[in-house]
Tab-separated table of C-alpha atoms in Angstrom:
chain	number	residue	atom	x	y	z
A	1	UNK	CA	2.205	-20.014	-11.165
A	2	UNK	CA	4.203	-20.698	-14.060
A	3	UNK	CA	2.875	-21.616	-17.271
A	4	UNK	CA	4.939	-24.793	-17.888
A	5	UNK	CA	4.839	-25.402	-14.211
A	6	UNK	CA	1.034	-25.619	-14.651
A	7	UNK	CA	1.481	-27.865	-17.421
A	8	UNK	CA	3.600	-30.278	-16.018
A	9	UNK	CA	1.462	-30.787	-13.088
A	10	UNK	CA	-1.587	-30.940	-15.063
A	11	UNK	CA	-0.076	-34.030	-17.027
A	12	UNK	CA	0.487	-35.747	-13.831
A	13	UNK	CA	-0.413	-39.253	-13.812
A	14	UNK	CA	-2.871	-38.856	-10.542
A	15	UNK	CA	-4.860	-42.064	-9.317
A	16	UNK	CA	-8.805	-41.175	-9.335
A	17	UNK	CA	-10.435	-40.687	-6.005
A	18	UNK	CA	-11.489	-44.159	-5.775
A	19	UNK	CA	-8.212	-45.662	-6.168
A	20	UNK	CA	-6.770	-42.928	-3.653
A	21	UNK	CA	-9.663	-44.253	-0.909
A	22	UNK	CA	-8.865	-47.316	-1.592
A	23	UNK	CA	-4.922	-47.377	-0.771
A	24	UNK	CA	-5.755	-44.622	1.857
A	25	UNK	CA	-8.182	-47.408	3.640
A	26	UNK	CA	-5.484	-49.922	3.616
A	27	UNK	CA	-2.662	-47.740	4.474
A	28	UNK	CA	-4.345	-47.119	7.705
A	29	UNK	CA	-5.876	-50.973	8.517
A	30	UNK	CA	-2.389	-52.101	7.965
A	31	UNK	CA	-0.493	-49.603	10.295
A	32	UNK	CA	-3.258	-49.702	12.558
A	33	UNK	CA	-3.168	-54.339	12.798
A	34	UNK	CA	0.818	-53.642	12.517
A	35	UNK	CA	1.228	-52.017	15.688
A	36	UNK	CA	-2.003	-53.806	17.380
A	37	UNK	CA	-0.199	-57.290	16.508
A	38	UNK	CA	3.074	-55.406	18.343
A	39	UNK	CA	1.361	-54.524	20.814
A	40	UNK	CA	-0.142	-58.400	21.355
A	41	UNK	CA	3.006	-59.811	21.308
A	42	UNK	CA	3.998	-58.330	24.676
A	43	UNK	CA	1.181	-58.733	26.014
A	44	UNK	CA	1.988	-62.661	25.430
A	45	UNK	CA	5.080	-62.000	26.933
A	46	UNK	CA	3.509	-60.812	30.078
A	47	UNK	CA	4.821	-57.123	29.724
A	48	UNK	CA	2.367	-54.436	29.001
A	49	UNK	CA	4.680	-52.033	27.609
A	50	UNK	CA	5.823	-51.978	24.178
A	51	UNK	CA	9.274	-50.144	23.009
A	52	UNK	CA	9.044	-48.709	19.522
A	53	UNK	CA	11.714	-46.630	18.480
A	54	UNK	CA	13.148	-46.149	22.584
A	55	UNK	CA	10.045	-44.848	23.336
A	56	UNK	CA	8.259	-47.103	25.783
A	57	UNK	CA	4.252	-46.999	25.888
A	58	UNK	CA	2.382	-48.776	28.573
A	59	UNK	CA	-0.286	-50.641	27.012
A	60	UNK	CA	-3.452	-53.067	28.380
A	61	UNK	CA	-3.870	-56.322	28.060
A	62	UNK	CA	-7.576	-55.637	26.815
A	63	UNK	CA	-7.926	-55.187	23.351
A	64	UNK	CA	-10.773	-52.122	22.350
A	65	UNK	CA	-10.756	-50.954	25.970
A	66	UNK	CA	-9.762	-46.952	26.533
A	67	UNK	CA	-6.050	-47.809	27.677
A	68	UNK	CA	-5.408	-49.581	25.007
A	69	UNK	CA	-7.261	-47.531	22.147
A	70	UNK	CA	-5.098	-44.660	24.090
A	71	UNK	CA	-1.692	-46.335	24.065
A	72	UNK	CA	-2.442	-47.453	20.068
A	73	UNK	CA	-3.402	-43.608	18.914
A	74	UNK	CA	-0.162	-42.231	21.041
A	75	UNK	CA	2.196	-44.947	18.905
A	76	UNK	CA	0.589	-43.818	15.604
A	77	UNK	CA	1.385	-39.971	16.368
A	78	UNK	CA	4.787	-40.677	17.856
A	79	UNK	CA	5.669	-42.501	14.517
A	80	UNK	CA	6.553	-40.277	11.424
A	81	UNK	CA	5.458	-42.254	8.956
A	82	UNK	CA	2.003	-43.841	11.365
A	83	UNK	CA	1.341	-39.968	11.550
A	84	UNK	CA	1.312	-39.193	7.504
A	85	UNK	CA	-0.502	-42.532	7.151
A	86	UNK	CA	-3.255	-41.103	9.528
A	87	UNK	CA	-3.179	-37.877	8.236
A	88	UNK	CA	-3.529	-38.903	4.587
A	89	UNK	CA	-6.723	-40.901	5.870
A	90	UNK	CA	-8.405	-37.524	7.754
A	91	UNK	CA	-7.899	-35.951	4.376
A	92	UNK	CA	-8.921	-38.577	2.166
A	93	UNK	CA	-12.598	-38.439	4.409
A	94	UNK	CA	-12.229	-34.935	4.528
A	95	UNK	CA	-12.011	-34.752	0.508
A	96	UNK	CA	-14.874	-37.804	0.653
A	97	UNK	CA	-16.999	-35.392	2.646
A	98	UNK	CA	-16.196	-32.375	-0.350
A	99	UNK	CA	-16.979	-34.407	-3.090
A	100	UNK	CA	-20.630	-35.573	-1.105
A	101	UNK	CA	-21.601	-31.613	-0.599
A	102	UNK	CA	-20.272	-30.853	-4.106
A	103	UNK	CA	-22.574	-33.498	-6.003
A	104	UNK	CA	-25.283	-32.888	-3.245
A	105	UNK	CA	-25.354	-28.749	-3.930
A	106	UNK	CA	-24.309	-28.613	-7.544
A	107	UNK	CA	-24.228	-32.132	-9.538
A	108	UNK	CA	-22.772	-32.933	-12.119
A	109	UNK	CA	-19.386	-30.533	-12.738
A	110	UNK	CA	-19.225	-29.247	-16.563
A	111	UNK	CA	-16.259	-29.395	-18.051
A	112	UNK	CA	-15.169	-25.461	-17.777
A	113	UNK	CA	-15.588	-25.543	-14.107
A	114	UNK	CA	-13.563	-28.185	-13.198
A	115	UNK	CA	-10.795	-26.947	-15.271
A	116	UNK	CA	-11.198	-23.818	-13.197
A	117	UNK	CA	-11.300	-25.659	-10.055
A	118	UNK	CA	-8.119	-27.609	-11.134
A	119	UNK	CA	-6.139	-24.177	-12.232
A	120	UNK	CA	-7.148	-22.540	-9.223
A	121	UNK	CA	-6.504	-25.400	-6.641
A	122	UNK	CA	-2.798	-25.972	-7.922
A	123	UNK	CA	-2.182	-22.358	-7.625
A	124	UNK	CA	-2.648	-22.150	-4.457
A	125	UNK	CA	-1.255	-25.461	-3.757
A	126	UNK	CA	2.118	-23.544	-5.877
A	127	UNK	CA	2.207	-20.380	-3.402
A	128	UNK	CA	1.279	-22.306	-0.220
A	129	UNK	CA	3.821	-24.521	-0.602
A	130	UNK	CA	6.380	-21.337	-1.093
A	131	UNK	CA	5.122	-19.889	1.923
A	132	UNK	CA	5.363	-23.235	4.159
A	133	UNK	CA	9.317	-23.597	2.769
A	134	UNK	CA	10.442	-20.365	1.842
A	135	UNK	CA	8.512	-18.122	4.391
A	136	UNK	CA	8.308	-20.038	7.417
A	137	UNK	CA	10.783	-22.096	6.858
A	138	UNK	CA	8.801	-25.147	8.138
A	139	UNK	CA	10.984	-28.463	9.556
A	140	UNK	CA	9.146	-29.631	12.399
A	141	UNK	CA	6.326	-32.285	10.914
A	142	UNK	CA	4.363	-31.619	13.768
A	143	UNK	CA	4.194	-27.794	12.431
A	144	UNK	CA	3.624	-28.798	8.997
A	145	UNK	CA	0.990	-31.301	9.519
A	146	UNK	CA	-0.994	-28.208	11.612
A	147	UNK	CA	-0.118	-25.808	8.613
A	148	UNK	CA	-1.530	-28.206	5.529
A	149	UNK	CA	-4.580	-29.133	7.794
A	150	UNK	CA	-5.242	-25.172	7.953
A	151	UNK	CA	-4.761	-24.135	4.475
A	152	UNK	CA	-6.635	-27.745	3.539
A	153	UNK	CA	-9.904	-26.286	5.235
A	154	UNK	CA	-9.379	-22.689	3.088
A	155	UNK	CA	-9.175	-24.616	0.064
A	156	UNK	CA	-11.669	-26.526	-0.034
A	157	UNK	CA	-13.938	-23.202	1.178
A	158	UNK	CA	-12.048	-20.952	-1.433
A	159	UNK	CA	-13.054	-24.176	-4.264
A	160	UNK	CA	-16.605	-24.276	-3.136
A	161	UNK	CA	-16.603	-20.876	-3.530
A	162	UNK	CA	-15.190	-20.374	-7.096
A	163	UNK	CA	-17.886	-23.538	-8.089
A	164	UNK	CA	-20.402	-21.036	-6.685
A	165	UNK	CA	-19.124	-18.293	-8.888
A	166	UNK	CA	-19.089	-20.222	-11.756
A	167	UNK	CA	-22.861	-21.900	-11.249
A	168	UNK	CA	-23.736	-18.163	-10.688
A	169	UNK	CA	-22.654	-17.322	-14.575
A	170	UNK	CA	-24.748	-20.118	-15.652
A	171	UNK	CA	-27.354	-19.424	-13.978
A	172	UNK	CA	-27.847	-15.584	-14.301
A	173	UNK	CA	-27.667	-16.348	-18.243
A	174	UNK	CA	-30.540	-19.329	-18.039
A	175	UNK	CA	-34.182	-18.818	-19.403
A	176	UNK	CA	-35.754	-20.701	-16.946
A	177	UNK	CA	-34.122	-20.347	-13.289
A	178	UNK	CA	-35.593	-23.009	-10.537
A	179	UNK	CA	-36.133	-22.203	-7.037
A	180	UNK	CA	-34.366	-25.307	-5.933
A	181	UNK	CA	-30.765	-24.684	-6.734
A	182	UNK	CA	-30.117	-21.408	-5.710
A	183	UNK	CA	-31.711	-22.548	-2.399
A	184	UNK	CA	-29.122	-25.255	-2.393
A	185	UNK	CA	-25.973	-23.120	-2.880
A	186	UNK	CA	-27.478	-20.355	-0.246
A	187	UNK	CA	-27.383	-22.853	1.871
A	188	UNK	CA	-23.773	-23.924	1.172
A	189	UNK	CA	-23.161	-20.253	1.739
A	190	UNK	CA	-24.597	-19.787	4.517
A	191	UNK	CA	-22.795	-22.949	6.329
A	192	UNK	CA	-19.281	-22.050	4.744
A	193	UNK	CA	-19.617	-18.528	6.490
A	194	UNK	CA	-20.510	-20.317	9.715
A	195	UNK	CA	-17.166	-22.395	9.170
A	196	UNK	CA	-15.141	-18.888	8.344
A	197	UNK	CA	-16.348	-17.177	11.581
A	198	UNK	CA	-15.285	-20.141	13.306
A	199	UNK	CA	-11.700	-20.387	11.353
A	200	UNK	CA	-11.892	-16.198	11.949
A	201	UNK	CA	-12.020	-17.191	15.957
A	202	UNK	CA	-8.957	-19.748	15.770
A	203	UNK	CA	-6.981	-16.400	14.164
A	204	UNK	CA	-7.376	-15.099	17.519
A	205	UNK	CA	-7.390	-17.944	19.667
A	206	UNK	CA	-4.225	-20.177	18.322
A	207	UNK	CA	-2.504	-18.085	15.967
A	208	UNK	CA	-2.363	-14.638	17.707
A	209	UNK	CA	-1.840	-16.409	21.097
A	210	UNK	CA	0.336	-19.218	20.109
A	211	UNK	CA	1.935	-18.127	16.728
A	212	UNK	CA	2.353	-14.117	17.498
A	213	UNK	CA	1.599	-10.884	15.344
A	214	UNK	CA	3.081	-11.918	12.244
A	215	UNK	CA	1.623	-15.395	12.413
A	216	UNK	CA	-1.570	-14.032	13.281
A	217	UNK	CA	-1.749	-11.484	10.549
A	218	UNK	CA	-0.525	-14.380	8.136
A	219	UNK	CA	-3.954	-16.278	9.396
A	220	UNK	CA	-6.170	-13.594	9.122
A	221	UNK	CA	-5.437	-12.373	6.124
A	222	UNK	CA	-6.335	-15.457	4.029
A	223	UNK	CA	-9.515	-15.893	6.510
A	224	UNK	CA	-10.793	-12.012	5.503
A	225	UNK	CA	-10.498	-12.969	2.256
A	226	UNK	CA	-12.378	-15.964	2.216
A	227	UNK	CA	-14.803	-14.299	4.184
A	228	UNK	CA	-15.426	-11.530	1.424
A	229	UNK	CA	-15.711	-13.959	-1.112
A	230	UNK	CA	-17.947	-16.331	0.600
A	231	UNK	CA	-20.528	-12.680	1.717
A	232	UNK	CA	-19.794	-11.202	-2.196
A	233	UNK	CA	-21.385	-14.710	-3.247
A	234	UNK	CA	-24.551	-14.619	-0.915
A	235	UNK	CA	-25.150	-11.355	-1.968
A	236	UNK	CA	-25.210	-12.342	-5.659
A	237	UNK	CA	-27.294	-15.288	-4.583
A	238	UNK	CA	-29.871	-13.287	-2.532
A	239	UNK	CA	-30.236	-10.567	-5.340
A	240	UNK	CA	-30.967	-13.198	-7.751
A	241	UNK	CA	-33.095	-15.091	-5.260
A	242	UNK	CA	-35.273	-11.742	-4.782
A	243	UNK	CA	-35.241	-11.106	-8.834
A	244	UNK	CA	-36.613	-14.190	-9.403
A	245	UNK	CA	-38.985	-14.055	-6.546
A	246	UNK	CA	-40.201	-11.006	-8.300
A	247	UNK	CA	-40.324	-11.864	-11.700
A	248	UNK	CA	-42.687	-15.088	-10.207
A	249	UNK	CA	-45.516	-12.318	-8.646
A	250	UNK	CA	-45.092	-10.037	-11.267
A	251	UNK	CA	-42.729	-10.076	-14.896
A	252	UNK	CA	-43.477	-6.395	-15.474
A	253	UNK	CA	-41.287	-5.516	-12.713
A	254	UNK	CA	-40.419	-2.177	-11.732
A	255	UNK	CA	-36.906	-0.739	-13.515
A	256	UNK	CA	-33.440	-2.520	-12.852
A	257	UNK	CA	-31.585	0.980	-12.897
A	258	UNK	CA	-31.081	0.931	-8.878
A	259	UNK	CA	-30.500	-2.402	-8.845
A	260	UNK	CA	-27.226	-1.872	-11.595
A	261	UNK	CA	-26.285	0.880	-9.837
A	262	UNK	CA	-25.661	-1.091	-6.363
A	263	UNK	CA	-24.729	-3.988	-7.902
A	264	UNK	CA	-21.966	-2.446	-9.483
A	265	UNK	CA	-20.521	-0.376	-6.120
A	266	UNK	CA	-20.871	-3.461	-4.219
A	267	UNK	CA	-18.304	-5.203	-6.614
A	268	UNK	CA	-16.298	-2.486	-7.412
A	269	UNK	CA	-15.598	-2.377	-3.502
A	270	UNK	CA	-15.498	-6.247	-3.207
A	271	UNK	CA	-13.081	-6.054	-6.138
A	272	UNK	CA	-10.609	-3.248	-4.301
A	273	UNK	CA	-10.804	-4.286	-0.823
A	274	UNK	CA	-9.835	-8.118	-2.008
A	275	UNK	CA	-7.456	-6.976	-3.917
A	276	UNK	CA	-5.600	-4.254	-1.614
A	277	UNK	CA	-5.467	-6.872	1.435
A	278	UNK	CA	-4.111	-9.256	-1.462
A	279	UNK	CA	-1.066	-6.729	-2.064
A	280	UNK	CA	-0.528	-6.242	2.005
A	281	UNK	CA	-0.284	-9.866	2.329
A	282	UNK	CA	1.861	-10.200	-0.276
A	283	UNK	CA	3.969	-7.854	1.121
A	284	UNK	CA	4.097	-9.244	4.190
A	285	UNK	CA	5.662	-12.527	3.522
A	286	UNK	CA	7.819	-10.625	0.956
A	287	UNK	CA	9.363	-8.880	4.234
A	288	UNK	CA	8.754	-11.405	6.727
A	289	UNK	CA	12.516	-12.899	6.233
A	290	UNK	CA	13.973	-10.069	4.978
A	291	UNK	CA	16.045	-11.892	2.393
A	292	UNK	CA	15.507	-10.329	-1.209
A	293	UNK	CA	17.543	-13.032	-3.149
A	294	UNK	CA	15.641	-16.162	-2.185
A	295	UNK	CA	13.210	-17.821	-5.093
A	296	UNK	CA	10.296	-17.544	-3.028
A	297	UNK	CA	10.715	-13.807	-2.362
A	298	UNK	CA	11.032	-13.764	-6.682
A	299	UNK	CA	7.553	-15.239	-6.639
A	300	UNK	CA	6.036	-13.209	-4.472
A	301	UNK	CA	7.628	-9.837	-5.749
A	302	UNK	CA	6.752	-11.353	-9.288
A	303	UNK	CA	3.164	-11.847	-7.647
A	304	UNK	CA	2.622	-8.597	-6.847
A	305	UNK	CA	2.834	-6.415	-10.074
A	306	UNK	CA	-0.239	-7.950	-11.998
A	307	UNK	CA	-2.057	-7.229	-7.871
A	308	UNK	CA	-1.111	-3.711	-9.046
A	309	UNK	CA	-1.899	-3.652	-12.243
A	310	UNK	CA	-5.004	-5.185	-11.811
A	311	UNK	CA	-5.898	-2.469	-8.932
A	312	UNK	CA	-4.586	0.346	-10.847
A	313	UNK	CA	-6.899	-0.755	-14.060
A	314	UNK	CA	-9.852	-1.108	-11.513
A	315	UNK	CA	-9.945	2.017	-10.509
A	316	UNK	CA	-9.219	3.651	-13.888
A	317	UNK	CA	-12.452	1.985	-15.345
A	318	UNK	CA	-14.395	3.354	-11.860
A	319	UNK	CA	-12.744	6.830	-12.912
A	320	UNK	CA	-14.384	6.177	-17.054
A	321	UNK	CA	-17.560	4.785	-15.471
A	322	UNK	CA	-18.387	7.341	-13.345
A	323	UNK	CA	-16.870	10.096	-16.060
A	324	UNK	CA	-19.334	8.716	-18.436
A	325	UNK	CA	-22.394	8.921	-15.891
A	326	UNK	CA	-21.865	12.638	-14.823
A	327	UNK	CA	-21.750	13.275	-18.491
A	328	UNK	CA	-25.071	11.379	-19.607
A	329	UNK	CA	-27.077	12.815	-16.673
A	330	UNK	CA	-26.068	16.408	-17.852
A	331	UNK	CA	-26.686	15.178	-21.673
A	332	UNK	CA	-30.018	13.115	-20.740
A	333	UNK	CA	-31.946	14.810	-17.769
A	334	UNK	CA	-34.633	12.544	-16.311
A	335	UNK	CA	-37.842	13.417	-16.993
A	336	UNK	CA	-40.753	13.835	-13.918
A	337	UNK	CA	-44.157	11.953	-13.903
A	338	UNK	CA	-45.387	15.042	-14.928
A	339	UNK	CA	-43.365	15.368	-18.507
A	340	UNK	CA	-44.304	12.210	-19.385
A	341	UNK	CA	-48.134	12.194	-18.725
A	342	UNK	CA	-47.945	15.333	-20.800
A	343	UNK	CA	-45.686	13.348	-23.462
A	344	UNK	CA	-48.364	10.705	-23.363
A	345	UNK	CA	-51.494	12.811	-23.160
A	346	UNK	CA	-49.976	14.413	-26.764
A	347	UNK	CA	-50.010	11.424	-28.643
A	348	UNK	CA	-53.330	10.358	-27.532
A	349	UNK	CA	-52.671	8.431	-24.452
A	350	UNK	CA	-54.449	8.633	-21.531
A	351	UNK	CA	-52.060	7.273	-18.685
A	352	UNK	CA	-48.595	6.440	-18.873
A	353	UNK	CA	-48.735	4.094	-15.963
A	354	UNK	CA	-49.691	1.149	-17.728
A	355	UNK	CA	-47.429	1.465	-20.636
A	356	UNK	CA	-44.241	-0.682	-21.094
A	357	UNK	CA	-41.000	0.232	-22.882
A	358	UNK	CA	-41.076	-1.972	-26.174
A	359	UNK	CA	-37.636	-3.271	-25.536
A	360	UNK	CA	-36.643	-3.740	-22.258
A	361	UNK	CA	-40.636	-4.316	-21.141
A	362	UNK	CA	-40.406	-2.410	-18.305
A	363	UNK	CA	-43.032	0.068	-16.776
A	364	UNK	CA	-42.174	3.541	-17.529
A	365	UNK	CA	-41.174	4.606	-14.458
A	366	UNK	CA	-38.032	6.580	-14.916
A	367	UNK	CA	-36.845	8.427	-18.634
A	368	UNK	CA	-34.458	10.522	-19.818
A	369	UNK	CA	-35.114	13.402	-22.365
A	370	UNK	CA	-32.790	12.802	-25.917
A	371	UNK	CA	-31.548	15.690	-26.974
């Protein structure tokens, strides 16, 4: 997104969400007693159907009974502006719901997060919107409506998730880690995946049966992603569960080298893979039209060289890491069990199982010969 783009909207005057509940609440009890006192008015007539707009709806005379509750929810879709009124309301409970889980899993918000949250929610609120207009090409409201509600569900998963990744950086730096809260986001982790598989199943369901290939591929793509993120996160959050599980039964744990060692492949593939469906997706709605001079085909072009730069700088640094690792296990050979009980035995020890490294107080397990 652009810089003074994100500026602008960041100054924007936006009602808190109490105020938006509030005047989403009304919004909907008015429209809803607007069209109920419509609908009571013929029914004083003696008629029981009610023309709004030439459309004609047969209603009952019964208020709260299923005819009538029917007749009343088929006026409020028919109506453009009922419809974005009860719309607005699913979204404001939706958001409602968010805010519940988000104070019930991680509290109170610091500062830094939420200004993470806010960059990275307008962002893809910026390229979302490009895609609706400039991709598809969106003027049916009926369309839209089933578009926002979609990417409204990723977003809030994709926000949860980037909460999660920033909770994980304070707590992987804390002295003193409790059981309780990385319990609580596992949890959250756990349920969002259930949610992805089920998003992953409308993919194939709606969008490959009702929207075709390109549709389909659109869907996926931003559903594989979420579900990488959302399985990159539990597997921090289990390694650090299972660290701190182990550091409770016994603080002279064995050595972390393994442990670096996976944790590092394990990103360096979450990293690539992320970022090379990223680039195909990109690509895809850059071709999708095939019109080159349109603004959103700038963005997305313009999108697409940090992808590759970012990629291309990835797997340089994998190329350096694993340069300098070939070339410190031919400097620094490990040393058996055997060289060090005879390194130990010479300066008067007599075991080298109980000894700890006076720095990283670890059990010397593994060591590497200086030269």
């Amino acid at each position: 997104m652009p810089v003074r783009l994100r500026y602008l909207l960041h100054r924007l005057p936006l009602p808190s969400l109490q105020y938006y509940t509030l005047l989403s609440i009304s919004l909907l009890f008015a429209n809803i007693l607007y069209y109920h006192h419509l609908i009571q008015v013929n029914v004083k007539n003696f008629t029981n159907e009610t023309n709004i707009n030439g459309t004609v709806f047969v209603t009952d005379a019964k208020p709260f009974s299923y005819a009538y509750i029917q007749a009343l929810v088929s006026i409020l879709i028919s109506q453009t502006l009922s419809l974005l009124i009860l719309v607005n309301a699913i979204y404001c409970s939706f958001g409602l719901f968010v805010k519940y889980v988000q104070e019930l899993v991680f509290g109170e918000i610091r500062l830094v997060e939420l200004q993470r949250i806010k960059e990275k929610f307008w962002n893809y609120a910026f390229y979302k919107f490009c895609f609706l207009f400039g991709v598809l090409g969106l003027e049916n409201l009926n369309e839209l409506v089933l578009w926002i509600s979609w990417f409204s569900f990723l977003a809030c998963a994709l926000l949860l998730c980037q909460l999660s990744k920033d909770r994980f950086e304070l707590l992987s730096v804390s002295a003193s880690i409790r059981r309780r809260p990385l319990v609580k986001i596992l949890c959250l982790l756990i349920s969002l995946l259930a949610i992805s598989s089920i998003l992953l199943t409308i993919c194939f369901l709606v969008g490959l049966k009702y929207g075709g290939l390109s549709i389909f591929f659109f869907m996926l793509a931003e559903t594989i992603l979420l579900i990488l993120d959302i399985c990159y996160l539990l597997f921090k959050y289990t390694f650090q569960y299972h660290i701190f599980e182990q550091q409770e039964q016994n603080p002279l744990s064995a050595s972390n080298e393994h442990r670096s060692y996976m944790i590092y492949y394990i990103e360096f593939l979450y990293h690539v893979i992320t970022l090379i469906i990223d680039i195909i997706h990109n690509l895809q709605m850059l071709f999708y039209h095939q019109t080159f001079m349109s603004m959103s085909s700038l963005i997305f072009f313009m999108q697409l060289k940090p992808l590759f730069n970012e990629l291309t700088q990835r797997l340089k640094r994998h190329k350096s890491y694993r340069n300098a690792m070939i070339r410190m296990e031919k400097k620094y050979p490990l040393l058996t069990k055997y060289d060090l009980e005879q390194k130990y035995m010479k300066q008067n020890h007599v075991s080298s199982l109980d000894e700890v490294c006076s720095i990283c107080w670890e059990k010397f397990e593994k060591a590497r010969c200086l030269p």
